[in-house]
Amino acid sequence: MLTLYTDASPNGFKATIALEELGLPWRLVHVRIDKGEHRAPEFLALNPHGRVPVLSDDETGAVLFESAAILLYLAEMSGRLLPDGLARWEAIKWLQFHAASMGPILGQRVHFEIFADEKIAPAIDRYRRLSEEAFATLDVRLGEHEWLAGNDYSIADIATFGWTHITEICGFSLAHHRHLSRWHSQMAARPAVQRGIILPEPATAP
């Protein structure tokens, strides 16, 4: 049995979408960040950094944190969502682009633009610019290919959608990135994606 510890967050949605796409048997443990449950000793025993999601696999004994590692594990164990040949490395490359150059930047943009008590204009401008650069890079790629890996839907798409979904909720429009918008709508129409983004509960704007 797989167990996913998560909250309604962009990184958590990556894992819930992947599990829904794969149809594997799994159970959900809701770690409520607003109640500080991610700092509880039992959760820190799973991830000493205190972040969701965490995936544990009773069969292998694996305990994984960091959403990209979880997606790679699920793809490897199932033999799905990671294509063969050169497309495999395209998927991994764009997964790493998301993990290094998109997700963290959007996280900072959301913080400074929405959640920070003090609105610091240089920080807001910086993360707006960097996130728009990441969106533009994705737009070019998706203007040339249906999916980030090429012809194959993969964990790279799932990882990226976790944050474009939150981007839309926060009111950061993707409309001026035509190809990225097409891809986002295509992702949002998938039944497994629709199920994944309401687990453990839907995200809401502040």
Short mmCIF file of C-alpha atoms in Angstrom, two decimals:
data_model
loop_
_atom_site.label_atom_id
_atom_site.label_comp_id
_atom_site.label_asym_id
_atom_site.label_seq_id
_atom_site.Cartn_x
_atom_site.Cartn_y
_atom_site.Cartn_z
CA MET A 1 0.00 0.00 0.00
CA LEU A 2 1.17 3.50 -0.83
CA THR A 3 0.47 6.29 1.67
CA LEU A 4 0.56 9.94 0.69
CA TYR A 5 0.89 12.61 3.37
CA THR A 6 -0.17 15.95 1.92
CA ASP A 7 -2.24 19.11 2.10
CA ALA A 8 -4.02 21.18 -0.57
CA SER A 9 -0.87 22.61 -2.13
CA PRO A 10 0.69 22.81 -5.58
CA ASN A 11 3.37 20.28 -4.69
CA GLY A 12 0.82 17.97 -3.12
CA PHE A 13 -1.41 18.13 -6.20
CA LYS A 14 1.45 16.75 -8.30
CA ALA A 15 1.41 13.56 -6.27
CA THR A 16 -2.38 13.23 -6.06
CA ILE A 17 -2.74 13.74 -9.82
CA ALA A 18 -0.07 11.13 -10.56
CA LEU A 19 -1.69 8.60 -8.23
CA GLU A 20 -5.09 9.23 -9.79
CA GLU A 21 -3.63 8.87 -13.29
CA LEU A 22 -1.99 5.57 -12.38
CA GLY A 23 -4.97 4.09 -10.54
CA LEU A 24 -2.73 2.52 -7.91
CA PRO A 25 -4.08 1.51 -4.48
CA TRP A 26 -3.16 4.26 -2.03
CA ARG A 27 -4.40 6.01 1.06
CA LEU A 28 -4.38 9.68 1.93
CA VAL A 29 -3.26 11.27 5.20
CA HIS A 30 -4.22 14.94 5.40
CA VAL A 31 -1.40 16.94 6.98
CA ARG A 32 -2.97 20.28 7.87
CA ILE A 33 -0.29 22.91 7.52
CA ASP A 34 -2.51 25.66 8.95
CA LYS A 35 -2.67 23.65 12.19
CA GLY A 36 1.09 23.04 12.29
CA GLU A 37 0.79 19.29 11.68
CA HIS A 38 3.82 19.42 9.34
CA ARG A 39 5.92 20.26 12.39
CA ALA A 40 4.68 17.36 14.50
CA PRO A 41 7.39 14.85 15.51
CA GLU A 42 5.67 11.98 13.68
CA PHE A 43 5.68 13.94 10.43
CA LEU A 44 9.25 15.20 10.88
CA ALA A 45 10.27 11.56 11.23
CA LEU A 46 9.13 11.15 7.60
CA ASN A 47 10.52 14.46 6.32
CA PRO A 48 12.90 16.30 8.64
CA HIS A 49 12.40 19.46 6.54
CA GLY A 50 8.70 19.51 7.43
CA ARG A 51 7.27 19.85 3.93
CA VAL A 52 4.50 18.03 2.09
CA PRO A 53 4.10 15.78 0.21
CA VAL A 54 5.64 12.59 1.54
CA LEU A 55 5.06 9.16 0.00
CA SER A 56 5.68 5.88 1.81
CA ASP A 57 5.56 2.44 0.20
CA ASP A 58 4.85 -0.43 2.59
CA GLU A 59 6.03 -3.00 0.04
CA THR A 60 9.51 -1.58 -0.53
CA GLY A 61 9.99 0.42 2.65
CA ALA A 62 10.71 3.58 0.63
CA VAL A 63 9.87 6.93 2.23
CA LEU A 64 10.18 9.82 -0.19
CA PHE A 65 9.84 13.56 0.06
CA GLU A 66 10.29 16.23 -2.65
CA SER A 67 7.58 16.06 -5.28
CA ALA A 68 9.95 15.42 -8.21
CA ALA A 69 11.41 12.39 -6.44
CA ILE A 70 7.91 11.10 -5.70
CA LEU A 71 6.88 11.47 -9.34
CA LEU A 72 9.99 9.65 -10.54
CA TYR A 73 9.38 6.84 -8.05
CA LEU A 74 5.76 6.40 -9.13
CA ALA A 75 6.73 6.43 -12.81
CA GLU A 76 9.50 3.87 -12.29
CA MET A 77 7.41 1.50 -10.17
CA SER A 78 4.43 1.60 -12.53
CA GLY A 79 6.25 1.74 -15.84
CA ARG A 80 4.03 4.66 -16.87
CA LEU A 81 4.18 8.45 -17.22
CA LEU A 82 7.84 8.32 -18.27
CA PRO A 83 8.41 7.50 -21.95
CA ASP A 84 11.28 5.47 -23.41
CA GLY A 85 14.33 6.60 -25.32
CA LEU A 86 15.19 10.24 -25.80
CA ALA A 87 11.68 11.28 -24.74
CA ARG A 88 12.48 9.93 -21.28
CA TRP A 89 15.27 12.46 -20.93
CA GLU A 90 13.06 15.21 -22.30
CA ALA A 91 10.55 14.41 -19.55
CA ILE A 92 13.26 14.38 -16.87
CA LYS A 93 14.78 17.60 -18.23
CA TRP A 94 11.47 19.47 -18.08
CA LEU A 95 10.69 17.95 -14.68
CA GLN A 96 13.97 19.39 -13.43
CA PHE A 97 13.26 22.72 -15.12
CA HIS A 98 10.06 22.86 -13.13
CA ALA A 99 11.72 21.83 -9.87
CA ALA A 100 14.59 24.31 -10.20
CA SER A 101 13.33 27.20 -12.32
CA MET A 102 9.56 27.37 -12.08
CA GLY A 103 8.09 26.05 -8.83
CA PRO A 104 10.43 27.90 -6.43
CA ILE A 105 10.05 31.15 -8.36
CA LEU A 106 6.26 30.94 -8.37
CA GLY A 107 6.32 30.11 -4.67
CA GLN A 108 8.21 33.33 -4.03
CA ARG A 109 5.87 35.30 -6.28
CA VAL A 110 2.81 34.02 -4.44
CA HIS A 111 4.42 34.88 -1.11
CA PHE A 112 5.52 38.42 -1.93
CA GLU A 113 2.53 39.34 -4.08
CA ILE A 114 -0.26 37.79 -1.98
CA PHE A 115 0.73 36.57 1.47
CA ALA A 116 3.46 38.94 2.68
CA ASP A 117 2.22 41.48 5.22
CA GLU A 118 4.59 44.06 3.75
CA LYS A 119 4.34 44.48 -0.01
CA ILE A 120 7.95 44.96 -1.14
CA ALA A 121 7.82 46.34 -4.67
CA PRO A 122 11.31 45.22 -5.81
CA ALA A 123 10.63 41.64 -4.68
CA ILE A 124 7.22 41.60 -6.37
CA ASP A 125 8.71 42.95 -9.59
CA ARG A 126 11.58 40.45 -9.49
CA TYR A 127 9.41 37.36 -9.09
CA ARG A 128 6.84 38.58 -11.60
CA ARG A 129 9.63 38.96 -14.15
CA LEU A 130 11.22 35.59 -13.36
CA SER A 131 7.90 33.73 -13.42
CA GLU A 132 6.98 35.36 -16.74
CA GLU A 133 10.35 34.25 -18.14
CA ALA A 134 9.60 30.68 -17.05
CA PHE A 135 6.12 30.85 -18.61
CA ALA A 136 7.61 32.17 -21.85
CA THR A 137 10.11 29.28 -21.93
CA LEU A 138 7.29 26.77 -21.46
CA ASP A 139 5.22 28.56 -24.11
CA VAL A 140 7.96 28.13 -26.71
CA ARG A 141 8.33 24.44 -25.89
CA LEU A 142 4.58 23.83 -26.04
CA GLY A 143 4.32 25.69 -29.31
CA GLU A 144 6.50 22.96 -30.79
CA HIS A 145 5.15 19.91 -28.94
CA GLU A 146 1.83 18.72 -27.54
CA TRP A 147 3.39 17.75 -24.22
CA LEU A 148 6.59 18.78 -22.47
CA ALA A 149 8.33 15.49 -23.30
CA GLY A 150 7.14 15.67 -26.92
CA ASN A 151 4.34 13.35 -27.99
CA ASP A 152 3.97 11.70 -24.59
CA TYR A 153 2.09 12.88 -21.52
CA SER A 154 4.45 12.51 -18.56
CA ILE A 155 5.36 13.42 -15.02
CA ALA A 156 6.85 16.66 -16.40
CA ASP A 157 3.36 17.80 -17.36
CA ILE A 158 1.93 16.77 -13.99
CA ALA A 159 4.64 18.64 -12.07
CA THR A 160 4.19 21.80 -14.12
CA PHE A 161 0.40 21.75 -13.84
CA GLY A 162 0.61 21.64 -10.05
CA TRP A 163 1.83 25.22 -10.17
CA THR A 164 -0.04 26.53 -13.23
CA HIS A 165 -3.23 25.44 -11.44
CA ILE A 166 -2.27 27.55 -8.42
CA THR A 167 -1.22 30.37 -10.74
CA GLU A 168 -4.75 30.51 -12.12
CA ILE A 169 -6.29 30.38 -8.63
CA CYS A 170 -4.11 33.31 -7.58
CA GLY A 171 -5.20 35.34 -10.60
CA PHE A 172 -1.87 35.28 -12.46
CA SER A 173 -3.20 34.99 -16.01
CA LEU A 174 -1.60 32.67 -18.55
CA ALA A 175 -3.79 33.97 -21.38
CA HIS A 176 -0.98 35.89 -23.09
CA HIS A 177 1.02 32.64 -23.40
CA ARG A 178 -1.07 30.99 -26.09
CA HIS A 179 0.57 27.58 -26.21
CA LEU A 180 0.94 27.30 -22.45
CA SER A 181 -2.74 28.21 -22.11
CA ARG A 182 -3.70 25.52 -24.62
CA TRP A 183 -1.68 22.95 -22.71
CA HIS A 184 -3.11 24.08 -19.34
CA SER A 185 -6.69 23.68 -20.63
CA GLN A 186 -5.81 20.27 -22.04
CA MET A 187 -4.40 19.22 -18.68
CA ALA A 188 -7.38 20.60 -16.74
CA ALA A 189 -9.78 18.53 -18.87
CA ARG A 190 -8.22 15.20 -17.85
CA PRO A 191 -10.47 13.32 -15.38
CA ALA A 192 -7.55 12.21 -13.20
CA VAL A 193 -6.31 15.80 -12.99
CA GLN A 194 -9.78 16.97 -11.97
CA ARG A 195 -9.83 14.35 -9.21
CA GLY A 196 -6.28 15.11 -8.09
CA ILE A 197 -6.76 18.83 -7.52
CA ILE A 198 -9.51 18.32 -4.96
CA LEU A 199 -7.43 15.98 -2.75
CA PRO A 200 -7.33 16.31 0.19
CA GLU A 201 -9.40 19.43 -0.51
CA PRO A 202 -9.45 22.17 -3.16
CA ALA A 203 -6.99 25.04 -2.89
CA THR A 204 -8.45 28.49 -2.48
CA ALA A 205 -7.10 31.97 -3.03
CA PRO A 206 -6.37 34.04 0.10
#
